[in-house]
GROMACS .gro file of C-alpha atoms in nm:
model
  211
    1UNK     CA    1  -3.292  15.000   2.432
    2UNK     CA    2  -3.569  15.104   2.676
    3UNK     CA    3  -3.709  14.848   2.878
    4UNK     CA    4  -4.118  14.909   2.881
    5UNK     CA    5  -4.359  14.697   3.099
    6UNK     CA    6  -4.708  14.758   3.044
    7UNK     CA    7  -5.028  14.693   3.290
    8UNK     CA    8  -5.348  14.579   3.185
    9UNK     CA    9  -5.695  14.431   3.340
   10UNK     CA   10  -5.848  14.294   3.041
   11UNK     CA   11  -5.786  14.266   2.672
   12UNK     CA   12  -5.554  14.537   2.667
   13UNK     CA   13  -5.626  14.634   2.288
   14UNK     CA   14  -5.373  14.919   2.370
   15UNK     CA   15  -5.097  14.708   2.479
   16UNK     CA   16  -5.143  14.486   2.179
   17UNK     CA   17  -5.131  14.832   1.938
   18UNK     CA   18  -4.811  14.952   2.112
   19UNK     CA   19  -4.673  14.590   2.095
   20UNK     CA   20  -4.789  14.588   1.718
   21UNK     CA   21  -4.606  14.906   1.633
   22UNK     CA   22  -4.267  14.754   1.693
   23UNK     CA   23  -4.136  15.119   1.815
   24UNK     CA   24  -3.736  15.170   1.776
   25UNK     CA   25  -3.532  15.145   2.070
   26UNK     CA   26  -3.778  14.953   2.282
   27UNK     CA   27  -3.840  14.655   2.398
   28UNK     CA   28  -4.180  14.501   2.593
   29UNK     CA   29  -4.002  14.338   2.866
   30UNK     CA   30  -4.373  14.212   3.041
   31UNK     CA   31  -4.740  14.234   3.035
   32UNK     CA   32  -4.852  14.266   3.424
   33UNK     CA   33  -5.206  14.204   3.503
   34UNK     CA   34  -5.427  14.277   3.765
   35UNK     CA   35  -5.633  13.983   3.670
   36UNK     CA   36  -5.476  13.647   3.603
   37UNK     CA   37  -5.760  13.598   3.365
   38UNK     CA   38  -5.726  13.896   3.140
   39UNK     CA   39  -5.735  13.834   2.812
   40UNK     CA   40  -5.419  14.031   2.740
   41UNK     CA   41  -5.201  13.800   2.887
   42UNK     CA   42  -5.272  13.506   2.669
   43UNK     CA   43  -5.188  13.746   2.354
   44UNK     CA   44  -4.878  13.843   2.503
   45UNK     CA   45  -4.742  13.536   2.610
   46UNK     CA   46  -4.798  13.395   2.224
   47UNK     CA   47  -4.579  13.673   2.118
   48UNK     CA   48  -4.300  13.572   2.374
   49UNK     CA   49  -4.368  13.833   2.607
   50UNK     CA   50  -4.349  13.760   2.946
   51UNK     CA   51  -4.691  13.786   3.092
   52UNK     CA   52  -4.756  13.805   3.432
   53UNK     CA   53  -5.104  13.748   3.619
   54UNK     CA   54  -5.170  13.894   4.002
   55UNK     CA   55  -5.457  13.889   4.158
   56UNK     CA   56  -5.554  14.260   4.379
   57UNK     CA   57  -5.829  14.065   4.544
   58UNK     CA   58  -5.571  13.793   4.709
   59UNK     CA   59  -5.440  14.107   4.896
   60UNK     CA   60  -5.542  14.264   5.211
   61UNK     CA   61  -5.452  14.634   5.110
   62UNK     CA   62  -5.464  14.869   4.817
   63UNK     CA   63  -5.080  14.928   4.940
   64UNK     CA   64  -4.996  14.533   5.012
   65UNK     CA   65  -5.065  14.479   4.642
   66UNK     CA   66  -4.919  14.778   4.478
   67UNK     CA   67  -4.597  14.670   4.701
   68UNK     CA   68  -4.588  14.310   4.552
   69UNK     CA   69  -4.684  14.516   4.194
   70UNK     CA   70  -4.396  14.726   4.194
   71UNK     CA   71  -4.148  14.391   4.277
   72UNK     CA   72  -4.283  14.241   3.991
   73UNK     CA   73  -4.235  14.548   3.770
   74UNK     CA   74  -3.893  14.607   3.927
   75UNK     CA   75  -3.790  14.256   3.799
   76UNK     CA   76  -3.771  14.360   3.471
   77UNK     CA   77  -3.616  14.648   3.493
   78UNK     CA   78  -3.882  14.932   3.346
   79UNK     CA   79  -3.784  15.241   3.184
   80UNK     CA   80  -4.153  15.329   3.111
   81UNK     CA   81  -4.414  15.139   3.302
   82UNK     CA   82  -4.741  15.225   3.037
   83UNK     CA   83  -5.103  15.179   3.178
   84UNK     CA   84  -5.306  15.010   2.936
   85UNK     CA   85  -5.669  14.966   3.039
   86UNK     CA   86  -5.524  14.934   3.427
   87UNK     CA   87  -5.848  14.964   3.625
   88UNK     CA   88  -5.680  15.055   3.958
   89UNK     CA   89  -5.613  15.358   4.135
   90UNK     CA   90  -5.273  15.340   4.272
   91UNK     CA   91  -5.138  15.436   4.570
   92UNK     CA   92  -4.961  15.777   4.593
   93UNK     CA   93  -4.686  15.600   4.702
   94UNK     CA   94  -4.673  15.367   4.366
   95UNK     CA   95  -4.681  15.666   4.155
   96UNK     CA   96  -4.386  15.837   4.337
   97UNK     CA   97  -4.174  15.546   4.255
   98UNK     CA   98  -4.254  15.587   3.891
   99UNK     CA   99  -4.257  15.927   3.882
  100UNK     CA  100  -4.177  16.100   3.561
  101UNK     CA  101  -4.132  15.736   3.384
  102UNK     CA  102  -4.528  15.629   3.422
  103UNK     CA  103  -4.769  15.689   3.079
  104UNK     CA  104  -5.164  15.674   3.108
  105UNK     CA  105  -5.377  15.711   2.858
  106UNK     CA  106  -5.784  15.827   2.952
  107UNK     CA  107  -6.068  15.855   2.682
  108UNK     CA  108  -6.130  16.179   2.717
  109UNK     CA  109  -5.992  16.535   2.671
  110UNK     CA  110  -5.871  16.592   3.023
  111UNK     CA  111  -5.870  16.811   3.286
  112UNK     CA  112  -6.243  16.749   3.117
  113UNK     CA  113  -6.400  16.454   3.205
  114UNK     CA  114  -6.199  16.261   3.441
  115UNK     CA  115  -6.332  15.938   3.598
  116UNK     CA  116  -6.567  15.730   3.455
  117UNK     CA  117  -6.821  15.703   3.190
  118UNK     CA  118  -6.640  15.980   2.986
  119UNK     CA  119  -6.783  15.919   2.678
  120UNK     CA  120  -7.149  15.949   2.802
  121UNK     CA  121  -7.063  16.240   3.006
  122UNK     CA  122  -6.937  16.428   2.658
  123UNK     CA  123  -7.255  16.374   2.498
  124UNK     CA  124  -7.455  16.477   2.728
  125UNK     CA  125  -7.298  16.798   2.803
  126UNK     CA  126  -7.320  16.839   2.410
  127UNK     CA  127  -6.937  16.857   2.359
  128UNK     CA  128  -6.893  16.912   1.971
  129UNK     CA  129  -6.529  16.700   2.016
  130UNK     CA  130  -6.388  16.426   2.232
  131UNK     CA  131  -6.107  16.210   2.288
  132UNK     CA  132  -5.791  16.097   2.441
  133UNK     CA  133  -5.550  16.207   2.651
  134UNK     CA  134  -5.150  16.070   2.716
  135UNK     CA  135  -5.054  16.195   3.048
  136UNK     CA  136  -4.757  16.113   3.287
  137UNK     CA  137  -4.869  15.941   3.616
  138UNK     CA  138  -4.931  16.147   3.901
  139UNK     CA  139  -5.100  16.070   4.299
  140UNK     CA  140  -5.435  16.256   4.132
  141UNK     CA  141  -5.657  16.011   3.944
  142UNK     CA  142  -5.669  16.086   3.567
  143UNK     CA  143  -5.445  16.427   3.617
  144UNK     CA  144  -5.052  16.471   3.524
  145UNK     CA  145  -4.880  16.611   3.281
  146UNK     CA  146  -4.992  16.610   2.935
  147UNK     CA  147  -4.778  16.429   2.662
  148UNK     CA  148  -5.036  16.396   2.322
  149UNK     CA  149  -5.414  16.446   2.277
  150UNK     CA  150  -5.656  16.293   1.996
  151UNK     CA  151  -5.917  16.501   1.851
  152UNK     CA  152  -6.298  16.287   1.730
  153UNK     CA  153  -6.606  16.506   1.614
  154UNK     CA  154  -6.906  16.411   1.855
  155UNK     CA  155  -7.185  16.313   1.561
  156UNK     CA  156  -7.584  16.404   1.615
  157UNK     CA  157  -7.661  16.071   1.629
  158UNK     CA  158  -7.375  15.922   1.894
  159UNK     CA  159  -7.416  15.676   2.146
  160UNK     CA  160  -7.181  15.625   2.421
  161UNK     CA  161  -7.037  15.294   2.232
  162UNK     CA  162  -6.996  15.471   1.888
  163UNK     CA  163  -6.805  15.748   2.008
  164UNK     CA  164  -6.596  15.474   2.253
  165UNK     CA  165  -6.549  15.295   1.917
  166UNK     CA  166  -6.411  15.643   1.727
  167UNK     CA  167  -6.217  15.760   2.055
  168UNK     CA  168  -6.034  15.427   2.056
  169UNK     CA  169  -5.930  15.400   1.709
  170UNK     CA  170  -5.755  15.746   1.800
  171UNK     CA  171  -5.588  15.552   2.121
  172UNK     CA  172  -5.428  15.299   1.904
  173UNK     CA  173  -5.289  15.555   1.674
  174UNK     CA  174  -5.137  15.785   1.964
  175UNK     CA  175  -5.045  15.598   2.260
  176UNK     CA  176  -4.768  15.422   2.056
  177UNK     CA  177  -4.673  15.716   1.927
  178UNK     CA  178  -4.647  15.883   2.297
  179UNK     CA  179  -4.427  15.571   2.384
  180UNK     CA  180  -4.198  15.627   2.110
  181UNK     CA  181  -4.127  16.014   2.151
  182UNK     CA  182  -4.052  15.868   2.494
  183UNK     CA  183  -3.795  15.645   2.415
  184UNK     CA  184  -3.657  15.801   2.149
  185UNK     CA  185  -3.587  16.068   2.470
  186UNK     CA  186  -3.807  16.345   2.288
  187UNK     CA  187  -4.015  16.445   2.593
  188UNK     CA  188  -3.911  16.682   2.879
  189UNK     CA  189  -4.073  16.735   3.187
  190UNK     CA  190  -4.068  17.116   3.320
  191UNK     CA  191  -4.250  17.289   3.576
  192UNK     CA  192  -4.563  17.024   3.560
  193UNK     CA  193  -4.544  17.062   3.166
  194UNK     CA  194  -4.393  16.813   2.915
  195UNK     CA  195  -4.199  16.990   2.664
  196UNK     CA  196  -4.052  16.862   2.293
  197UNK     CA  197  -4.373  16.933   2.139
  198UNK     CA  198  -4.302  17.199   1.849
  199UNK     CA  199  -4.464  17.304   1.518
  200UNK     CA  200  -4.280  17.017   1.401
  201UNK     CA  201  -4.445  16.792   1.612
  202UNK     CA  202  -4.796  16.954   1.620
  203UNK     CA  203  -4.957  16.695   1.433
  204UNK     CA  204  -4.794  16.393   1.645
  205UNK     CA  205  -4.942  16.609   1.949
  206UNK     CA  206  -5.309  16.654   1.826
  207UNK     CA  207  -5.475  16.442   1.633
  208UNK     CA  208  -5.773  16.604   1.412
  209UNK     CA  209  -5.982  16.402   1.180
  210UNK     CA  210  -6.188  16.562   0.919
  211UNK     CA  211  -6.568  16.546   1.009
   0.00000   0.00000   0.00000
């Protein structure tokens, strides 16, 4: 049984997917939380998840509170730690602890469109697609290697919150997928790339709706 803790700031509607889709051989051992306030806490704690709140802005350092972070993620023993919605950018020392054992997921089709605002950004450079991105956790924001990607069909008549709307229905549908190929030990990390993605596995890997 793999041991999962995921890290939110608000709702967390990917969290509550991956907790939703009751994946084989793991087990959500905590709900961390950048915000005591965030929503996603509440939801996991009525599910009998433990759910933990800490506040970054009680800290004096980017590096004080990713210290006290990683002792609270240590405490329950993480195989995976998944990023749901975490809007921090972690230390480079944070993400060398998790190395290899870290998921993200980023609403876009990276390397495009890293940061911010992704969704806006695609439309305005006329992008015919977007979507989402899995990636393991590395020191460079919204970079690492690439685990799944889903596929939407940017319409005529998109707005930044209809295609955030499309691009997050593929989320839910792919991030707990990602998280199960992990602990079902079916990804491989070689030479920056993650391998145990065949023709089998093709669809699982990208996502393509009809338009």
């Amino acid at each position: 049984m793999k041991n999962i803790v995921i890290l939110i700031s608000g709702r967390g509607s990917n969290m509550q997917a991956i907790v939703e889709a009751a994946i084989p051989g793991a087990r959500i051992a905590a709900v961390i939380a950048n915000r005591p306030d965030a929503a996603g806490l509440a939801w996991a704690a009525e599910r009998g998840i433990a759910a933990v709140g800490l506040d970054h802005k009680q800290f004096a350092s980017r590096e004080a509170f990713d210290e006290h972070l990683a002792a609270k993620i240590d405490a329950f023993a993480p195989d995976l730690v998944v990023l749901a919605g975490f809007m921090r950018i972690l230390t480079p020392q944070f993400t060398a602890r998790y190395e290899g054992r870290m998921l993200n997921i980023h609403p876009s089709l990276l390397p495009s469109f890293p940061g911010l605002h992704t969704h806006q950004r695609a439309i305005d450079m006329g992008c015919k697609v977007a979507g989402c991105t899995v990636h393991f956790v590395t020191a460079e924001l919204d970079h690492g290697p690439i685990v799944a990607q889903g596929v939407v069909p940017v319409l005529d008549d998109d707005t930044e919150a209809t295609l955030a709307a499309r691009v997050l229905q593929q989320e839910h549908q792919l991030y707990p997928e990602a998280v199960r190929r992990f602990a079902a030990g079916e990804l491989t990390l070689c030479n920056g790339r993650v391998a145990g993605v065949g023709a089998d596995a093709a669809n699982l890997a990208l996502q393509v709706p009809r338009v």
